[in-house]
PDB file of C-alpha atoms in Angstrom:
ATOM      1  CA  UNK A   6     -90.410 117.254  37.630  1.00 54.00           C
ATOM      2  CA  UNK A   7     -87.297 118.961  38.076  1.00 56.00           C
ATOM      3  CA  UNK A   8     -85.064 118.189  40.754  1.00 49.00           C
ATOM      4  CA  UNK A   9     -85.330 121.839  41.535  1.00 50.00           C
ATOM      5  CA  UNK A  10     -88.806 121.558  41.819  1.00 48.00           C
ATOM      6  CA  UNK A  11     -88.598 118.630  43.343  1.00 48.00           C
ATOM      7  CA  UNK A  12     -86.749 120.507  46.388  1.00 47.00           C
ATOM      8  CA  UNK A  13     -88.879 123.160  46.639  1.00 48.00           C
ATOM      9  CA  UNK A  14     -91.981 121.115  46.797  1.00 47.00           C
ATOM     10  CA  UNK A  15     -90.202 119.004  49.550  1.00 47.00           C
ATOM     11  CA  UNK A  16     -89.188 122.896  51.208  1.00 51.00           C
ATOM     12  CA  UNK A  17     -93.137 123.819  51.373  1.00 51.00           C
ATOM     13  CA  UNK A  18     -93.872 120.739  52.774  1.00 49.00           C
ATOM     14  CA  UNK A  19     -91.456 120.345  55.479  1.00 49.00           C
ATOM     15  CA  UNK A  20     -92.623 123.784  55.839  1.00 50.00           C
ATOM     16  CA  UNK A  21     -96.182 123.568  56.241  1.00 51.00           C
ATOM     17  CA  UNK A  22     -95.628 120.934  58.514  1.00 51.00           C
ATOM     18  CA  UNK A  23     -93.277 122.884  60.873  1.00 48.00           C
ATOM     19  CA  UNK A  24     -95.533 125.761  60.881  1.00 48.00           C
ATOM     20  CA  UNK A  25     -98.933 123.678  61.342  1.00 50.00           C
ATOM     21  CA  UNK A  26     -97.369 121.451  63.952  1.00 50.00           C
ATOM     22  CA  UNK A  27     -98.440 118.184  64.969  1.00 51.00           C
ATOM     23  CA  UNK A  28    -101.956 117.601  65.142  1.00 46.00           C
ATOM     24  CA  UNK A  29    -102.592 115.608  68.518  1.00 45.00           C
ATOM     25  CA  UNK A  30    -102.093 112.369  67.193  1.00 42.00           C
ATOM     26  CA  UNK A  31     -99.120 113.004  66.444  1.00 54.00           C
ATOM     27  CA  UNK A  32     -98.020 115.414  69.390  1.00 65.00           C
ATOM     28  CA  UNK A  33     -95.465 113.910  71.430  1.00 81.00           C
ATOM     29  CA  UNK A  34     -97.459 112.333  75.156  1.00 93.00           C
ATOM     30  CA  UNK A  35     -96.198 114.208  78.429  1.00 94.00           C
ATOM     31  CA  UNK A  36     -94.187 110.667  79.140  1.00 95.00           C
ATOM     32  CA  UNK A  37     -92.193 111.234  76.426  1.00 97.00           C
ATOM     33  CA  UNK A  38     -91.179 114.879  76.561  1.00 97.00           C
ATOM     34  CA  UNK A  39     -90.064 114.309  80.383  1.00 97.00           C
ATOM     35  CA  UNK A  40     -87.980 111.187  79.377  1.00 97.00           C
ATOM     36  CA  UNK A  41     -86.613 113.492  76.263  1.00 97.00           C
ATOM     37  CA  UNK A  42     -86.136 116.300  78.611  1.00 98.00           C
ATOM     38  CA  UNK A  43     -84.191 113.743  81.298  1.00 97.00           C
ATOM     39  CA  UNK A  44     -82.149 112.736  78.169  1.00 96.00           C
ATOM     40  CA  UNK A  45     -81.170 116.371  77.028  1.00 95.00           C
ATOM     41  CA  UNK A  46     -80.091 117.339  80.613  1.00 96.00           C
ATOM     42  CA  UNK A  47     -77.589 114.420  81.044  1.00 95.00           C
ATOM     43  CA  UNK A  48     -76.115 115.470  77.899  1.00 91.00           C
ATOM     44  CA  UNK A  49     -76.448 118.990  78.778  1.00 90.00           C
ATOM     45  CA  UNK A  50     -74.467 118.015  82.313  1.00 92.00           C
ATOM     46  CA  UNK A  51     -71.749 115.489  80.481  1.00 89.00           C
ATOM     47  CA  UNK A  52     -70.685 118.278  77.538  1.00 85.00           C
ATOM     48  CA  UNK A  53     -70.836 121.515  79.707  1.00 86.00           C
ATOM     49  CA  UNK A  54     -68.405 121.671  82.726  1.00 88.00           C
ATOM     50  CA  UNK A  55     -70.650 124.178  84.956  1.00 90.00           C
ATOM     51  CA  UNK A  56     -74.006 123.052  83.820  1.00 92.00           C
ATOM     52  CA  UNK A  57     -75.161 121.420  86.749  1.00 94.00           C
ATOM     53  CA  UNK A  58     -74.036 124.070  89.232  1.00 93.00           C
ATOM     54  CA  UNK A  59     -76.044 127.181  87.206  1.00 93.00           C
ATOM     55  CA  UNK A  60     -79.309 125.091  86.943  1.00 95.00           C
ATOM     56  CA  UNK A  61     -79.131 124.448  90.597  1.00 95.00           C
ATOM     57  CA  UNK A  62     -78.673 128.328  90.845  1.00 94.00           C
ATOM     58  CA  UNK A  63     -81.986 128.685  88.706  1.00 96.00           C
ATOM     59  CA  UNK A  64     -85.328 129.625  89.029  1.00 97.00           C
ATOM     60  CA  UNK A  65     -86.719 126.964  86.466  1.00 98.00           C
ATOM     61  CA  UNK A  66     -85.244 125.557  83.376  1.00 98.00           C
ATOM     62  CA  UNK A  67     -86.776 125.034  79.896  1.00 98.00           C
ATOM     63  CA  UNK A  68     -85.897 122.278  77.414  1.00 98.00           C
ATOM     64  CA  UNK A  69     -86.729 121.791  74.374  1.00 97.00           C
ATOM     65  CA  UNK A  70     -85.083 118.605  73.253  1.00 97.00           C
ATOM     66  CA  UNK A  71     -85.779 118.497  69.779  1.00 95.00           C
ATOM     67  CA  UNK A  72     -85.993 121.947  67.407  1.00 92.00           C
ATOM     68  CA  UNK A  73     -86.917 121.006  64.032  1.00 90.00           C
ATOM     69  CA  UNK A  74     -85.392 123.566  61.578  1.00 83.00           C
ATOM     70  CA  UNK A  75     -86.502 123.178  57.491  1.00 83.00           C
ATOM     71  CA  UNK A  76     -86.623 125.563  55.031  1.00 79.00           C
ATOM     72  CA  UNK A  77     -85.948 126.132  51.001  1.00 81.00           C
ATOM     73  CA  UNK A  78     -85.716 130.141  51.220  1.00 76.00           C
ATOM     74  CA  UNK A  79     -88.765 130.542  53.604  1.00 80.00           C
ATOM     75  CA  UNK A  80     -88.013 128.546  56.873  1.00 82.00           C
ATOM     76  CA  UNK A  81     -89.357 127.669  59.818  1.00 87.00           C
ATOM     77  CA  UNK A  82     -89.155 125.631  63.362  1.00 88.00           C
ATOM     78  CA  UNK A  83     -91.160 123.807  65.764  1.00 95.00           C
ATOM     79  CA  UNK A  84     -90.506 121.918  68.879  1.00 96.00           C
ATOM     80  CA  UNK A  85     -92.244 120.647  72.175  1.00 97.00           C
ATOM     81  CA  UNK A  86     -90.514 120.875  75.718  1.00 98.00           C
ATOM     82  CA  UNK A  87     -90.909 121.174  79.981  1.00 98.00           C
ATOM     83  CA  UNK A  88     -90.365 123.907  82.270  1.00 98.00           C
ATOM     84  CA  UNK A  89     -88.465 122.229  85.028  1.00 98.00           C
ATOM     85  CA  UNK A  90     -88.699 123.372  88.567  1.00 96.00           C
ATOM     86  CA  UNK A  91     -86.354 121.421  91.196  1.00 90.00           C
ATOM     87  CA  UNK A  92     -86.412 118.974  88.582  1.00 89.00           C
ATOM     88  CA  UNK A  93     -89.722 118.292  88.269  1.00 96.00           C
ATOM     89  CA  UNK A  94     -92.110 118.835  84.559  1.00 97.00           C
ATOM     90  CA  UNK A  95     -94.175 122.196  85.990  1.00 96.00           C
ATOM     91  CA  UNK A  96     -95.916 122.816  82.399  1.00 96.00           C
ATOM     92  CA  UNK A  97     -95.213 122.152  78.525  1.00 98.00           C
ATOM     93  CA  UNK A  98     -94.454 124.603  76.046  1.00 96.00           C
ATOM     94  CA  UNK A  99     -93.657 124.763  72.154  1.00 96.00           C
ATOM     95  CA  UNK A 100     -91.121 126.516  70.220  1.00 94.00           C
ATOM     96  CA  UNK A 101     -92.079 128.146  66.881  1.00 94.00           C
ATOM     97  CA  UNK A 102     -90.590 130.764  64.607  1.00 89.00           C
ATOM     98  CA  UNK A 103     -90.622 131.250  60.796  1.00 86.00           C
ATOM     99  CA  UNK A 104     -87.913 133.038  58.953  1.00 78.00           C
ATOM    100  CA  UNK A 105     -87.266 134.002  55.450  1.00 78.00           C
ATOM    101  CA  UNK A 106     -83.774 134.010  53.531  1.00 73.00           C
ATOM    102  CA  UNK A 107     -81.235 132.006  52.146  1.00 71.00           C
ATOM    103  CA  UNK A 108     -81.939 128.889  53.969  1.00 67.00           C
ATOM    104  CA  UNK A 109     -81.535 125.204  52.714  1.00 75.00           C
ATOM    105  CA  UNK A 110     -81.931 121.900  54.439  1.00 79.00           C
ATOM    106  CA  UNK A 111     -83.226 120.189  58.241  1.00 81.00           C
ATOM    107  CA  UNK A 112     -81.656 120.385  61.188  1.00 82.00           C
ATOM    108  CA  UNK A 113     -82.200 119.427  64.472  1.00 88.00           C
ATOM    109  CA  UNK A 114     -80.857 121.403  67.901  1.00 87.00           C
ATOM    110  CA  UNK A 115     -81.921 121.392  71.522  1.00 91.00           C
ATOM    111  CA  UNK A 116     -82.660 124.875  73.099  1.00 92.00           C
ATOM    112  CA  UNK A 117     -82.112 125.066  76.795  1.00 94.00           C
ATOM    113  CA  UNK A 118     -83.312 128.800  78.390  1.00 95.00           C
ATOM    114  CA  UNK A 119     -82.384 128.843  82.032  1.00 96.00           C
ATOM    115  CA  UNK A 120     -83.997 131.458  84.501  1.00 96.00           C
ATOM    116  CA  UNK A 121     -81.799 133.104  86.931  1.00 95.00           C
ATOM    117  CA  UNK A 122     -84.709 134.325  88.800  1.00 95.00           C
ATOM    118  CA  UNK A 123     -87.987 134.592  90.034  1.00 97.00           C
ATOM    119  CA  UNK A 124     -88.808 137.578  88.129  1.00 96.00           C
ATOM    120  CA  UNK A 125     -87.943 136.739  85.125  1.00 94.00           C
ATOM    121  CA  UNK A 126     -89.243 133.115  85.855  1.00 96.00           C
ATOM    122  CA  UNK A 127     -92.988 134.654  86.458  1.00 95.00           C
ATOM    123  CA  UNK A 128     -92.987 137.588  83.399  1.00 92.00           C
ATOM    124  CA  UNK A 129     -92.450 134.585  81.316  1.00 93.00           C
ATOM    125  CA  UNK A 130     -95.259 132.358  82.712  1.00 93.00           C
ATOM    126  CA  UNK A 131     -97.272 135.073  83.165  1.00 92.00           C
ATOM    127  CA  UNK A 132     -96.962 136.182  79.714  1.00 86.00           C
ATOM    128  CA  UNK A 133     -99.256 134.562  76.660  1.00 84.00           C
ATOM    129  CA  UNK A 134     -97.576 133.714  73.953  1.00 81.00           C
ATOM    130  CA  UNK A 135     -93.740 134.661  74.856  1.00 81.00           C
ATOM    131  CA  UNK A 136     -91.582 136.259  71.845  1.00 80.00           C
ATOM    132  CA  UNK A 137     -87.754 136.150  72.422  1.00 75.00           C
ATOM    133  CA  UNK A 138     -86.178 139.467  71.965  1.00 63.00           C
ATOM    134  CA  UNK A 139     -89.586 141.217  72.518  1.00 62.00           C
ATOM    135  CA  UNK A 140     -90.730 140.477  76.044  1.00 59.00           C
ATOM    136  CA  UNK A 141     -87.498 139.615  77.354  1.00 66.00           C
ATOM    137  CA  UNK A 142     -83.701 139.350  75.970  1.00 71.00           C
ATOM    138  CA  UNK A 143     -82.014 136.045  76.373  1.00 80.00           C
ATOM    139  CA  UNK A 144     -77.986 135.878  76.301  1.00 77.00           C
ATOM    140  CA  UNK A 145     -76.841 133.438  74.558  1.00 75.00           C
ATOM    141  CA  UNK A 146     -74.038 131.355  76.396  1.00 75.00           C
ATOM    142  CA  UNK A 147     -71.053 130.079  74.753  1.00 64.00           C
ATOM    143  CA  UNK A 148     -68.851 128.019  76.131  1.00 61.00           C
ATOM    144  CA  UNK A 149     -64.992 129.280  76.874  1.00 51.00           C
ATOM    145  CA  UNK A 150     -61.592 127.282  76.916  1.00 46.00           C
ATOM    146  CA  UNK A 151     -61.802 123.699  78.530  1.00 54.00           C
ATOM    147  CA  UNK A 152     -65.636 123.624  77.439  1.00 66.00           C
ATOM    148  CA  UNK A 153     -66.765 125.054  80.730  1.00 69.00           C
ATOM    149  CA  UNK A 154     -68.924 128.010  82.001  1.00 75.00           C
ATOM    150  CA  UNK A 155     -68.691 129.698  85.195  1.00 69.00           C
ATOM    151  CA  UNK A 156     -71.872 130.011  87.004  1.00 66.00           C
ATOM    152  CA  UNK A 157     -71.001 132.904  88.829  1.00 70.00           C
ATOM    153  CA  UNK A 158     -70.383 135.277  86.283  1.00 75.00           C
ATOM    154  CA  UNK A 159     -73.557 135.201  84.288  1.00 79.00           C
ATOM    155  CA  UNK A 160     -75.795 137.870  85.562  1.00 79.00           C
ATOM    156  CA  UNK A 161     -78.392 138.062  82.831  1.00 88.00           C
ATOM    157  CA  UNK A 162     -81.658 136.947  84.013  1.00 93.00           C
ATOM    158  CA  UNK A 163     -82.575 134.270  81.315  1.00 92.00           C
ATOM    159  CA  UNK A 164     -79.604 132.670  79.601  1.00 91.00           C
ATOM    160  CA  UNK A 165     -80.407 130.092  76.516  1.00 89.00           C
ATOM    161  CA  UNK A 166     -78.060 126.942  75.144  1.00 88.00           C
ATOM    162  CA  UNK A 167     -78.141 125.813  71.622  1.00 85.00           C
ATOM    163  CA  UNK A 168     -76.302 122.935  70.798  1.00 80.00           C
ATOM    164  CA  UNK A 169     -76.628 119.358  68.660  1.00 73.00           C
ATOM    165  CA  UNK A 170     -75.088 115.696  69.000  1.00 60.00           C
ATOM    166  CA  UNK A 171     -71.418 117.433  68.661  1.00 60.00           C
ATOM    167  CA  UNK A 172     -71.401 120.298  71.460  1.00 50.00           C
ATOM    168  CA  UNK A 173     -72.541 123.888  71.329  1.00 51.00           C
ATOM    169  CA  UNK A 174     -73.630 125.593  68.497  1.00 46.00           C
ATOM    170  CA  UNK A 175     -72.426 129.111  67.971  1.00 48.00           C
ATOM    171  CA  UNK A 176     -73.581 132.364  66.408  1.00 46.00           C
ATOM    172  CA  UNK A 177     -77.365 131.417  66.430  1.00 61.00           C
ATOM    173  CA  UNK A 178     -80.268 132.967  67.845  1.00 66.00           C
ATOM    174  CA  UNK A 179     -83.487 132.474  69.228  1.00 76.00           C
ATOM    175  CA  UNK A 180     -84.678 136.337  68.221  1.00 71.00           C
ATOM    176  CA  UNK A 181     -88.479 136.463  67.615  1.00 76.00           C
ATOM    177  CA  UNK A 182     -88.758 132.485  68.321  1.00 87.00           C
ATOM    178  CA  UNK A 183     -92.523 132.329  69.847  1.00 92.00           C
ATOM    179  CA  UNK A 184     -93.049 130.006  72.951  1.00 92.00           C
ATOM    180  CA  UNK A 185     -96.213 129.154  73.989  1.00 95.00           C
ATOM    181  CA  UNK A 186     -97.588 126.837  76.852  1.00 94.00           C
ATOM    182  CA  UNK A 187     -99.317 123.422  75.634  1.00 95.00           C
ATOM    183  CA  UNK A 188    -101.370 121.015  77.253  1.00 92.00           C
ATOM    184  CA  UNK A 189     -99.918 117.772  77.532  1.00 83.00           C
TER     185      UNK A 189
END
């Protein structure tokens, strides 16, 4: 076998498994999603100056602490989180899109989508089956000078984070990304 094939067997496999997603033996228990999600927001407060002050401003947070990304031209990603309301685990969702492209390799992000308000808080819980981009925009946040945002100049309703172990990541998207509540 070619090492050619050899990666795009690999790519269909990492694939498949993204776009299955765990099976419940493998699913991750509600214990450890909350401690992940715990984990994510400390690193979330300790990289982002601001952080802390425009998720006490919020409605709810999401987290998803882990966002597995593969793909060998067709791509895809999966990953489990918690709504947080006043800190507490209110439900579980997953994360899962599918993209095709030039795409090569694994990576691995957290996704933080913060709800401004109440509104936008309940069209999202309300809604089966949530698409980003179709049933509601989220604005992407970078972060400015300093590494800091200002709470009181974002005015979108939902705003989403996307970062690794180094900081922020820039120029991505969560268009067409497909979050859906799970039982946990």
């Amino acid at each position: 076998m070619t090492s050619i094939s050899r990666a795009w067997a690999l790519g269909l496999a990492l694939l498949a498994a993204l776009v299955l997603g765990p099976t419940p033996s493998q699913a991750a228990s509600a214990s450890e999603i909350d401690a992940d999600v715990r984990a994510t927001m400390e690193d979330f407060f300790a990289k982002v100056r601001g952080s802390r002050e425009l998720v006490n401003k919020a409605a709810a947070v999401l987290v998803f602490p882990a966002v597995i990304k593969a793909g060998i031209g067709l791509g895809g990603e999966y990953g489990e989180g918690a709504l947080l309301t006043r800190e507490r685990t209110t439900d579980y969702y997953n994360i899962v899109s599918a993209s095709i492209g030039f795409q090569l390799g694994v990576q691995q992000r957290s996704v933080i989508l913060v709800f401004m308000t109440p509104e936008a808080l309940h069209a999202f819980r309300n809604t089966k089956g949530w698409k980003v981009g179709v049933d509601a925009s989220v604005a992407i946040v970078t972060v400015g000078a300093g590494g800091s945002i200002d709470s009181n100049r974002i005015s979108s309703p939902i705003v989403g984070f996307i970062f690794d172990q180094k900081g922020l990541m820039y120029n991505l998207t969560l268009e067409g990304s497909k979050i859906s509540r799970i039982d946990r």
